[in-house]
Each structure stands twice: as C-alpha cells, then as structure tokens.
PDB file of C-alpha atoms in Angstrom:
ATOM      1  CA  MET A  23     207.913 125.845  89.113  1.00  0.00           C
ATOM      2  CA  GLU A  24     209.206 124.057  92.208  1.00  0.00           C
ATOM      3  CA  ARG A  25     208.553 124.932  95.783  1.00  0.00           C
ATOM      4  CA  GLU A  26     211.397 126.042  97.997  1.00  0.00           C
ATOM      5  CA  PRO A  27     212.835 123.373 100.341  1.00  0.00           C
ATOM      6  CA  GLY A  28     211.849 125.462 103.365  1.00  0.00           C
ATOM      7  CA  VAL A  29     208.233 125.574 102.221  1.00  0.00           C
ATOM      8  CA  ILE A  30     208.246 121.816 101.629  1.00  0.00           C
ATOM      9  CA  LEU A  31     209.670 121.075 105.088  1.00  0.00           C
ATOM     10  CA  SER A  32     207.152 123.419 106.715  1.00  0.00           C
ATOM     11  CA  ALA A  33     204.264 121.754 104.900  1.00  0.00           C
ATOM     12  CA  GLU A  34     205.451 118.278 105.852  1.00  0.00           C
ATOM     13  CA  ARG A  35     205.776 119.374 109.487  1.00  0.00           C
ATOM     14  CA  GLU A  36     202.235 120.740 109.412  1.00  0.00           C
ATOM     15  CA  ALA A  37     201.007 117.484 107.900  1.00  0.00           C
ATOM     16  CA  ARG A  38     202.650 115.479 110.696  1.00  0.00           C
ATOM     17  CA  GLN A  39     201.096 117.766 113.310  1.00  0.00           C
ATOM     18  CA  ILE A  40     197.669 117.331 111.737  1.00  0.00           C
ATOM     19  CA  GLY A  41     198.189 113.577 111.684  1.00  0.00           C
ATOM     20  CA  ALA A  42     199.034 113.616 115.401  1.00  0.00           C
ATOM     21  CA  ALA A  43     195.930 115.712 116.110  1.00  0.00           C
ATOM     22  CA  VAL A  44     193.761 113.277 114.133  1.00  0.00           C
ATOM     23  CA  ALA A  45     195.190 110.380 116.140  1.00  0.00           C
ATOM     24  CA  VAL A  46     194.239 112.182 119.373  1.00  0.00           C
ATOM     25  CA  CYS A  47     190.768 112.717 117.905  1.00  0.00           C
ATOM     26  CA  PHE A  48     190.483 108.968 117.309  1.00  0.00           C
ATOM     27  CA  PHE A  49     191.487 108.359 120.922  1.00  0.00           C
ATOM     28  CA  LEU A  50     188.702 110.699 122.067  1.00  0.00           C
ATOM     29  CA  SER A  51     186.290 109.042 119.654  1.00  0.00           C
ATOM     30  CA  GLY A  52     186.942 105.722 121.371  1.00  0.00           C
ATOM     31  CA  ALA A  53     186.208 107.371 124.698  1.00  0.00           C
ATOM     32  CA  THR A  54     182.879 108.803 123.556  1.00  0.00           C
ATOM     33  CA  GLY A  55     181.807 105.470 122.069  1.00  0.00           C
ATOM     34  CA  LEU A  56     182.010 103.745 125.438  1.00  0.00           C
ATOM     35  CA  ILE A  57     180.497 106.745 127.207  1.00  0.00           C
ATOM     36  CA  TYR A  58     177.457 106.220 124.985  1.00  0.00           C
ATOM     37  CA  GLU A  59     177.409 102.518 125.782  1.00  0.00           C
ATOM     38  CA  VAL A  60     177.387 103.180 129.526  1.00  0.00           C
ATOM     39  CA  LEU A  61     174.758 105.921 129.156  1.00  0.00           C
ATOM     40  CA  TRP A  62     172.460 103.866 126.929  1.00  0.00           C
ATOM     41  CA  THR A  63     172.709 100.915 129.296  1.00  0.00           C
ATOM     42  CA  ARG A  64     171.783 103.208 132.189  1.00  0.00           C
ATOM     43  CA  ILE A  65     168.820 104.713 130.313  1.00  0.00           C
ATOM     44  CA  LEU A  66     167.554 101.401 128.969  1.00  0.00           C
ATOM     45  CA  GLY A  67     167.805  99.764 132.374  1.00  0.00           C
ATOM     46  CA  LEU A  68     164.865 101.974 133.315  1.00  0.00           C
ATOM     47  CA  VAL A  69     163.071 101.226 130.041  1.00  0.00           C
ATOM     48  CA  PHE A  70     163.420  97.438 130.268  1.00  0.00           C
ATOM     49  CA  GLY A  71     163.124  97.326 134.035  1.00  0.00           C
ATOM     50  CA  HIS A  72     166.039  94.885 134.091  1.00  0.00           C
ATOM     51  CA  THR A  73     169.729  95.681 133.706  1.00  0.00           C
ATOM     52  CA  VAL A  74     170.553  92.342 132.066  1.00  0.00           C
ATOM     53  CA  PHE A  75     168.109  93.001 129.207  1.00  0.00           C
ATOM     54  CA  ALA A  76     169.514  96.509 128.747  1.00  0.00           C
ATOM     55  CA  ILE A  77     173.130  95.294 128.651  1.00  0.00           C
ATOM     56  CA  THR A  78     172.234  92.499 126.236  1.00  0.00           C
ATOM     57  CA  THR A  79     170.468  94.860 123.828  1.00  0.00           C
ATOM     58  CA  VAL A  80     173.187  97.520 123.873  1.00  0.00           C
ATOM     59  CA  LEU A  81     175.999  94.987 123.427  1.00  0.00           C
ATOM     60  CA  ALA A  82     174.172  93.238 120.583  1.00  0.00           C
ATOM     61  CA  ALA A  83     173.609  96.560 118.815  1.00  0.00           C
ATOM     62  CA  PHE A  84     177.237  97.597 119.344  1.00  0.00           C
ATOM     63  CA  MET A  85     178.677  94.349 118.010  1.00  0.00           C
ATOM     64  CA  ALA A  86     176.328  94.299 115.016  1.00  0.00           C
ATOM     65  CA  GLY A  87     176.952  97.961 114.218  1.00  0.00           C
ATOM     66  CA  LEU A  88     180.723  97.710 114.520  1.00  0.00           C
ATOM     67  CA  GLY A  89     180.721  94.716 112.198  1.00  0.00           C
ATOM     68  CA  LEU A  90     178.391  96.281 109.636  1.00  0.00           C
ATOM     69  CA  GLY A  91     180.240  99.597 109.693  1.00  0.00           C
ATOM     70  CA  SER A  92     183.608  97.944 109.115  1.00  0.00           C
ATOM     71  CA  TYR A  93     182.218  95.783 106.315  1.00  0.00           C
ATOM     72  CA  TRP A  94     180.275  98.440 104.414  1.00  0.00           C
ATOM     73  CA  PHE A  95     182.646 101.331 104.810  1.00  0.00           C
ATOM     74  CA  GLY A  96     185.776  99.276 104.207  1.00  0.00           C
ATOM     75  CA  GLY A  97     185.013  99.259 100.492  1.00  0.00           C
ATOM     76  CA  ILE A  98     183.774 102.844 100.520  1.00  0.00           C
ATOM     77  CA  ALA A  99     187.013 103.990 102.154  1.00  0.00           C
ATOM     78  CA  ASP A 100     189.050 102.401  99.356  1.00  0.00           C
ATOM     79  CA  ARG A 101     187.107 104.412  96.781  1.00  0.00           C
ATOM     80  CA  GLN A 102     187.033 107.634  98.799  1.00  0.00           C
ATOM     81  CA  GLY A 103     189.469 110.317  97.677  1.00  0.00           C
ATOM     82  CA  HIS A 104     189.205 112.214 100.975  1.00  0.00           C
ATOM     83  CA  PRO A 105     188.939 109.702 103.836  1.00  0.00           C
ATOM     84  CA  LEU A 106     189.658 112.318 106.498  1.00  0.00           C
ATOM     85  CA  ARG A 107     186.656 114.363 105.385  1.00  0.00           C
ATOM     86  CA  LEU A 108     184.514 111.218 105.398  1.00  0.00           C
ATOM     87  CA  TYR A 109     185.759 110.426 108.905  1.00  0.00           C
ATOM     88  CA  GLY A 110     184.759 113.916 110.011  1.00  0.00           C
ATOM     89  CA  VAL A 111     181.269 113.466 108.578  1.00  0.00           C
ATOM     90  CA  LEU A 112     180.945 110.118 110.396  1.00  0.00           C
ATOM     91  CA  GLU A 113     181.879 111.720 113.716  1.00  0.00           C
ATOM     92  CA  ILE A 114     179.390 114.540 113.208  1.00  0.00           C
ATOM     93  CA  GLY A 115     176.698 111.986 112.381  1.00  0.00           C
ATOM     94  CA  ILE A 116     177.480 110.001 115.537  1.00  0.00           C
ATOM     95  CA  GLY A 117     177.242 113.100 117.715  1.00  0.00           C
ATOM     96  CA  ILE A 118     173.973 114.371 116.237  1.00  0.00           C
ATOM     97  CA  TYR A 119     172.293 110.962 116.373  1.00  0.00           C
ATOM     98  CA  ALA A 120     173.459 110.376 119.956  1.00  0.00           C
ATOM     99  CA  LEU A 121     171.773 113.610 121.022  1.00  0.00           C
ATOM    100  CA  LEU A 122     168.506 112.318 119.587  1.00  0.00           C
ATOM    101  CA  THR A 123     168.592 108.838 121.158  1.00  0.00           C
ATOM    102  CA  PRO A 124     166.543 109.812 124.259  1.00  0.00           C
ATOM    103  CA  VAL A 125     163.791 111.044 121.926  1.00  0.00           C
ATOM    104  CA  PHE A 126     163.947 107.830 119.895  1.00  0.00           C
ATOM    105  CA  PHE A 127     163.811 105.713 123.061  1.00  0.00           C
ATOM    106  CA  SER A 128     160.712 107.620 124.204  1.00  0.00           C
ATOM    107  CA  ARG A 129     158.995 107.102 120.834  1.00  0.00           C
ATOM    108  CA  ALA A 130     159.908 103.404 120.854  1.00  0.00           C
ATOM    109  CA  GLU A 131     158.342 103.033 124.283  1.00  0.00           C
ATOM    110  CA  GLY A 132     155.047 104.267 122.898  1.00  0.00           C
ATOM    111  CA  VAL A 133     155.283 101.800 120.005  1.00  0.00           C
ATOM    112  CA  TYR A 134     155.936  98.628 122.001  1.00  0.00           C
ATOM    113  CA  ILE A 135     153.366  99.555 124.650  1.00  0.00           C
ATOM    114  CA  SER A 136     150.809  99.964 121.858  1.00  0.00           C
ATOM    115  CA  LEU A 137     151.840  96.559 120.469  1.00  0.00           C
ATOM    116  CA  TYR A 138     151.399  95.023 123.898  1.00  0.00           C
ATOM    117  CA  ARG A 139     147.907  96.454 124.329  1.00  0.00           C
ATOM    118  CA  TYR A 140     146.758  95.667 120.793  1.00  0.00           C
ATOM    119  CA  PHE A 141     148.088  92.103 120.491  1.00  0.00           C
ATOM    120  CA  GLY A 142     148.103  91.135 124.163  1.00  0.00           C
ATOM    121  CA  LEU A 143     151.748  90.095 123.962  1.00  0.00           C
ATOM    122  CA  SER A 144     153.241  87.635 126.397  1.00  0.00           C
ATOM    123  CA  PHE A 145     156.254  88.667 128.455  1.00  0.00           C
ATOM    124  CA  SER A 146     158.631  86.937 126.040  1.00  0.00           C
ATOM    125  CA  ALA A 147     157.009  88.496 122.967  1.00  0.00           C
ATOM    126  CA  PHE A 148     156.934  91.925 124.623  1.00  0.00           C
ATOM    127  CA  SER A 149     160.637  91.653 125.546  1.00  0.00           C
ATOM    128  CA  LEU A 150     161.440  90.632 121.970  1.00  0.00           C
ATOM    129  CA  ALA A 151     159.547  93.657 120.636  1.00  0.00           C
ATOM    130  CA  GLN A 152     161.498  95.911 123.006  1.00  0.00           C
ATOM    131  CA  PHE A 153     164.775  94.332 121.948  1.00  0.00           C
ATOM    132  CA  CYS A 154     164.069  94.690 118.214  1.00  0.00           C
ATOM    133  CA  LEU A 155     162.993  98.322 118.423  1.00  0.00           C
ATOM    134  CA  ILE A 156     165.909  99.454 120.605  1.00  0.00           C
ATOM    135  CA  PHE A 157     168.346  97.354 118.573  1.00  0.00           C
ATOM    136  CA  LEU A 158     167.260  99.103 115.363  1.00  0.00           C
ATOM    137  CA  ILE A 159     167.552 102.538 117.007  1.00  0.00           C
ATOM    138  CA  LEU A 160     171.128 101.846 118.118  1.00  0.00           C
ATOM    139  CA  LEU A 161     172.201 100.098 114.926  1.00  0.00           C
ATOM    140  CA  LEU A 162     172.750 103.308 112.949  1.00  0.00           C
ATOM    141  CA  PRO A 163     175.106 105.148 115.348  1.00  0.00           C
ATOM    142  CA  THR A 164     177.060 101.981 116.099  1.00  0.00           C
ATOM    143  CA  THR A 165     177.427 101.320 112.369  1.00  0.00           C
ATOM    144  CA  LEU A 166     178.888 104.810 111.980  1.00  0.00           C
ATOM    145  CA  MET A 167     181.260 104.017 114.855  1.00  0.00           C
ATOM    146  CA  GLY A 168     182.308 100.797 113.161  1.00  0.00           C
ATOM    147  CA  ALA A 169     183.062 102.719 109.976  1.00  0.00           C
ATOM    148  CA  THR A 170     185.612 105.014 111.617  1.00  0.00           C
ATOM    149  CA  LEU A 171     188.490 102.501 111.820  1.00  0.00           C
ATOM    150  CA  PRO A 172     188.576 101.428 108.153  1.00  0.00           C
ATOM    151  CA  VAL A 173     188.065 105.012 106.984  1.00  0.00           C
ATOM    152  CA  LEU A 174     190.825 106.415 109.183  1.00  0.00           C
ATOM    153  CA  SER A 175     193.082 103.483 108.280  1.00  0.00           C
ATOM    154  CA  ARG A 176     192.716 104.558 104.672  1.00  0.00           C
ATOM    155  CA  PHE A 177     193.851 108.032 105.701  1.00  0.00           C
ATOM    156  CA  PHE A 178     196.989 106.874 107.515  1.00  0.00           C
ATOM    157  CA  VAL A 179     198.072 103.771 105.602  1.00  0.00           C
ATOM    158  CA  ARG A 180     199.685 104.519 102.230  1.00  0.00           C
ATOM    159  CA  GLU A 181     201.540 101.289 101.498  1.00  0.00           C
ATOM    160  CA  ILE A 182     201.210  97.571 102.217  1.00  0.00           C
ATOM    161  CA  GLN A 183     204.504  97.452 104.084  1.00  0.00           C
ATOM    162  CA  GLY A 184     203.799  98.073 107.749  1.00  0.00           C
ATOM    163  CA  LEU A 185     200.024  97.729 107.238  1.00  0.00           C
ATOM    164  CA  GLY A 186     199.535  95.561 110.324  1.00  0.00           C
ATOM    165  CA  GLY A 187     201.508  97.872 112.563  1.00  0.00           C
ATOM    166  CA  GLN A 188     199.681 100.980 111.357  1.00  0.00           C
ATOM    167  CA  ILE A 189     196.214  99.529 111.862  1.00  0.00           C
ATOM    168  CA  GLY A 190     197.282  97.931 115.142  1.00  0.00           C
ATOM    169  CA  ARG A 191     198.391 101.288 116.524  1.00  0.00           C
ATOM    170  CA  LEU A 192     195.144 102.922 115.433  1.00  0.00           C
ATOM    171  CA  TYR A 193     193.044 100.167 116.989  1.00  0.00           C
ATOM    172  CA  ALA A 194     195.056 100.310 120.228  1.00  0.00           C
ATOM    173  CA  LEU A 195     194.673 104.088 120.401  1.00  0.00           C
ATOM    174  CA  ASN A 196     190.908 103.842 119.966  1.00  0.00           C
ATOM    175  CA  THR A 197     190.652 101.006 122.498  1.00  0.00           C
ATOM    176  CA  PHE A 198     192.651 102.875 125.130  1.00  0.00           C
ATOM    177  CA  GLY A 199     190.263 105.764 124.598  1.00  0.00           C
ATOM    178  CA  ALA A 200     187.382 103.368 125.173  1.00  0.00           C
ATOM    179  CA  VAL A 201     188.913 102.307 128.488  1.00  0.00           C
ATOM    180  CA  LEU A 202     189.132 105.948 129.567  1.00  0.00           C
ATOM    181  CA  GLY A 203     185.548 106.604 128.446  1.00  0.00           C
ATOM    182  CA  THR A 204     184.200 103.641 130.400  1.00  0.00           C
ATOM    183  CA  TYR A 205     186.000 104.640 133.578  1.00  0.00           C
ATOM    184  CA  ALA A 206     185.267 108.354 133.295  1.00  0.00           C
ATOM    185  CA  SER A 207     181.565 107.941 132.566  1.00  0.00           C
ATOM    186  CA  GLY A 208     180.838 105.443 135.329  1.00  0.00           C
ATOM    187  CA  PHE A 209     182.940 106.932 138.115  1.00  0.00           C
ATOM    188  CA  HIS A 210     183.026 110.639 137.364  1.00  0.00           C
ATOM    189  CA  LEU A 211     180.873 112.075 134.571  1.00  0.00           C
ATOM    190  CA  ILE A 212     177.476 110.551 135.380  1.00  0.00           C
ATOM    191  CA  PRO A 213     177.748 111.172 139.169  1.00  0.00           C
ATOM    192  CA  LEU A 214     178.984 114.710 138.540  1.00  0.00           C
ATOM    193  CA  LEU A 215     176.972 115.825 135.497  1.00  0.00           C
ATOM    194  CA  GLY A 216     174.083 113.400 135.289  1.00  0.00           C
ATOM    195  CA  VAL A 217     173.004 111.349 132.286  1.00  0.00           C
ATOM    196  CA  ARG A 218     171.722 114.138 130.029  1.00  0.00           C
ATOM    197  CA  ARG A 219     174.692 116.455 130.464  1.00  0.00           C
ATOM    198  CA  THR A 220     177.142 113.602 130.008  1.00  0.00           C
ATOM    199  CA  LEU A 221     175.358 112.675 126.798  1.00  0.00           C
ATOM    200  CA  LEU A 222     175.545 116.290 125.651  1.00  0.00           C
ATOM    201  CA  LEU A 223     179.268 116.452 126.466  1.00  0.00           C
ATOM    202  CA  ALA A 224     180.053 113.281 124.508  1.00  0.00           C
ATOM    203  CA  ALA A 225     178.011 114.460 121.520  1.00  0.00           C
ATOM    204  CA  VAL A 226     179.739 117.854 121.506  1.00  0.00           C
ATOM    205  CA  ILE A 227     183.117 116.087 121.515  1.00  0.00           C
ATOM    206  CA  ASN A 228     182.086 113.952 118.525  1.00  0.00           C
ATOM    207  CA  ILE A 229     180.753 116.918 116.582  1.00  0.00           C
ATOM    208  CA  GLY A 230     183.864 118.938 117.445  1.00  0.00           C
ATOM    209  CA  ILE A 231     186.105 116.086 116.254  1.00  0.00           C
ATOM    210  CA  GLY A 232     184.137 115.925 113.020  1.00  0.00           C
ATOM    211  CA  ILE A 233     184.391 119.635 112.310  1.00  0.00           C
ATOM    212  CA  LEU A 234     188.122 119.633 113.085  1.00  0.00           C
ATOM    213  CA  CYS A 235     188.764 116.723 110.728  1.00  0.00           C
ATOM    214  CA  VAL A 236     186.843 118.378 107.883  1.00  0.00           C
ATOM    215  CA  VAL A 237     188.948 121.521 108.404  1.00  0.00           C
ATOM    216  CA  PHE A 238     192.139 119.418 108.563  1.00  0.00           C
ATOM    217  CA  ASP A 239     191.200 117.744 105.287  1.00  0.00           C
ATOM    218  CA  GLN A 240     190.784 121.103 103.573  1.00  0.00           C
ATOM    219  CA  HIS A 241     194.113 122.318 104.930  1.00  0.00           C
ATOM    220  CA  LEU A 242     195.950 119.160 103.831  1.00  0.00           C
ATOM    221  CA  ARG A 243     194.555 119.578 100.340  1.00  0.00           C
ATOM    222  CA  GLN A 244     195.879 123.124 100.264  1.00  0.00           C
ATOM    223  CA  LEU A 245     199.306 121.915 101.370  1.00  0.00           C
ATOM    224  CA  GLY A 246     199.387 119.243  98.707  1.00  0.00           C
ATOM    225  CA  ARG A 247     197.831 121.171  95.830  1.00  0.00           C
ATOM    226  CA  PRO A 248     200.166 121.506  92.814  1.00  0.00           C
ATOM    227  CA  LEU A 249     200.994 125.054  91.699  1.00  0.00           C
ATOM    228  CA  SER A 250     199.426 124.332  88.325  1.00  0.00           C
ATOM    229  CA  SER A 251     198.181 121.383  86.355  1.00  0.00           C
ATOM    230  CA  SER A 252     201.346 121.394  84.265  1.00  0.00           C
ATOM    231  CA  ASP A 253     203.729 121.407  87.248  1.00  0.00           C
ATOM    232  CA  PRO A 254     205.294 118.120  88.297  1.00  0.00           C
ATOM    233  CA  PRO A 255     204.043 116.822  91.650  1.00  0.00           C
ATOM    234  CA  SER A 256     206.087 118.200  94.520  1.00  0.00           C
ATOM    235  CA  PRO A 257     207.172 116.146  97.530  1.00  0.00           C
ATOM    236  CA  VAL A 258     204.493 117.960  99.521  1.00  0.00           C
ATOM    237  CA  SER A 259     201.757 116.460  97.359  1.00  0.00           C
ATOM    238  CA  ARG A 260     201.861 113.373  99.521  1.00  0.00           C
ATOM    239  CA  CYS A 261     200.510 115.523 102.354  1.00  0.00           C
ATOM    240  CA  SER A 262     197.082 115.168 100.779  1.00  0.00           C
ATOM    241  CA  ASP A 263     197.354 111.462 101.525  1.00  0.00           C
ATOM    242  CA  SER A 264     198.249 112.287 105.132  1.00  0.00           C
ATOM    243  CA  PRO A 265     201.257 111.344 107.235  1.00  0.00           C
ATOM    244  CA  SER A 266     201.465 107.785 108.413  1.00  0.00           C
ATOM    245  CA  LEU A 267     201.658 106.943 112.093  1.00  0.00           C
ATOM    246  CA  GLN A 268     205.205 105.798 111.486  1.00  0.00           C
ATOM    247  CA  ASP A 269     206.014 109.248 110.061  1.00  0.00           C
ATOM    248  CA  MET A 270     204.764 110.762 113.285  1.00  0.00           C
ATOM    249  CA  THR A 271     206.939 108.515 115.409  1.00  0.00           C
ATOM    250  CA  ASP A 272     209.950 109.543 113.340  1.00  0.00           C
ATOM    251  CA  GLY A 273     209.003 113.222 113.526  1.00  0.00           C
ATOM    252  CA  GLY A 274     208.128 113.379 117.189  1.00  0.00           C
ATOM    253  CA  GLY A 275     204.352 113.429 116.628  1.00  0.00           C
ATOM    254  CA  TRP A 276     203.817 110.178 118.508  1.00  0.00           C
ATOM    255  CA  GLY A 277     205.408 111.721 121.560  1.00  0.00           C
ATOM    256  CA  GLY A 278     202.800 114.472 121.307  1.00  0.00           C
ATOM    257  CA  ILE A 279     200.048 111.866 121.195  1.00  0.00           C
ATOM    258  CA  ARG A 280     201.480 110.129 124.257  1.00  0.00           C
ATOM    259  CA  LEU A 281     201.611 113.415 126.155  1.00  0.00           C
ATOM    260  CA  ALA A 282     198.032 114.176 125.148  1.00  0.00           C
ATOM    261  CA  ILE A 283     196.879 110.768 126.379  1.00  0.00           C
ATOM    262  CA  ILE A 284     198.727 111.198 129.671  1.00  0.00           C
ATOM    263  CA  GLY A 285     197.161 114.633 130.076  1.00  0.00           C
ATOM    264  CA  LEU A 286     193.677 113.253 129.402  1.00  0.00           C
ATOM    265  CA  GLY A 287     194.209 110.561 131.978  1.00  0.00           C
TER     266      GLY A 287
END
C-alpha cells in the first residue's frame, strides 16, 4: 500500500521545516556555550582571585572537553540509530549540569582549602590544586558540548558527496551563535540580569532545545514509519534520516534560518 503523493510531499515539507528548526537550535546552542564560558570566567575570577588564572582554567577545560566530546561521540554517532534524540539528550545534560556548576564550585572551594590547610601547600601547589579541581568540574559539560557537532552531523549528512559543505555549514552556524552569545552575555545579559539569572536563562534554553529535539525525533520517525513491515519503503522513509542542509536550501528552509538569525541579532 503506497502513500498518496500529497501525503509524501507534506511529510517531506515537515521534515525540511524540522531540519531548519534543528539548525536554529544548533545556532542557539553555540550561543549558550559561550554564555557559559563568560559566566564561568566571571565566577572563577572571584574564586581564583585572578582573572588570568580563571580564563586559563576555563579555556583549558573547554578545549579539552570539545576535543574529547568530538572524539568519543564521533564513533557513537555512527552507531546511533537516532542521532537527533541523542543530540537532544546531550543538550538537556548540558543545561542541567550548568545549573549545578555554582554548587560544584562551592564544594571544590572547600576541598582545596582543606588541602591547603592539611598539607601546607605553596602558592604554586595551591593554584595547581584549584586548576585540577575546576578543570575536572568543567570537563563533563564541555565534553557534552563537543559531542554535539559530530552527533548532529550524523543527523544531517546522509552521503559522502557534499560532506565538507554540510559540516562546514553546521560548524559556521554554531560558531556564529557563539559570537552572539559572547557579545550578548558580556554587554547585555550579565549587566541586565546578573550572573545567576543569566546562567538560568542559558540552561533553560539548552534544556528547551533538548526537549524540542527529542520531540522532533519522535515526529520524524512517525513520518518515516512504513505502513507495515511488508510494505516497500516509501520516499518519505528518508525523513527518519532527516533532511540535509542542502535540502533546506533548495526548499527555502535556509532562508528561514537566515531570518531567524537576523531576528536573534
């Protein structure tokens, strides 16, 4: 039993719209990542008593986490049948963990102060203890951030041809979001909302992105589900693999992403 052409076209249009929405989510995810970086640097500047130490620790944790996340989850993404759902779970994890970072920083302060008193650490040894503890706290959320690009690439990219362009567009979208997040947090959000409320806002965005992507994954599976196990696969079945970014440019979805970015700016 075959689906009617009108149903197929409607499903493919929905899939392209979902793909455009996911791309906007990835843009926002890039923004929140750099909002966290600015916030953590601000918070840790008070903890370390020196901005240079705070920046060094946060940047080291970010670079290590992004590398580890890309490496570990690159292979997982290739074996994952539902990368969009996995991406949603990653975003939810980032948001929840980010909310807890002030608590973790407070606990870490008690640990390295106890180490200082017990062992009589020198300034260099005390700074190293601070660095190691904060680095480990930030390594998990930054690893989850690093995992988002390979996982979402697996969602969008369906064939080797055009692989570089697809991933390049995704990376650019996320990076432009990071630029917006850096600017917005430093010049607007922190002065207007303060550190805690800005952190809450970024975490809510991440969790919201995650929930949306899990819902999108379920809807795409419904669009691509065969009528029965004996039916031949319909053209809509490729919706379960998601539309590519190139599909969205052909179908007008990329224009929607551009308008969304302009509106966010």
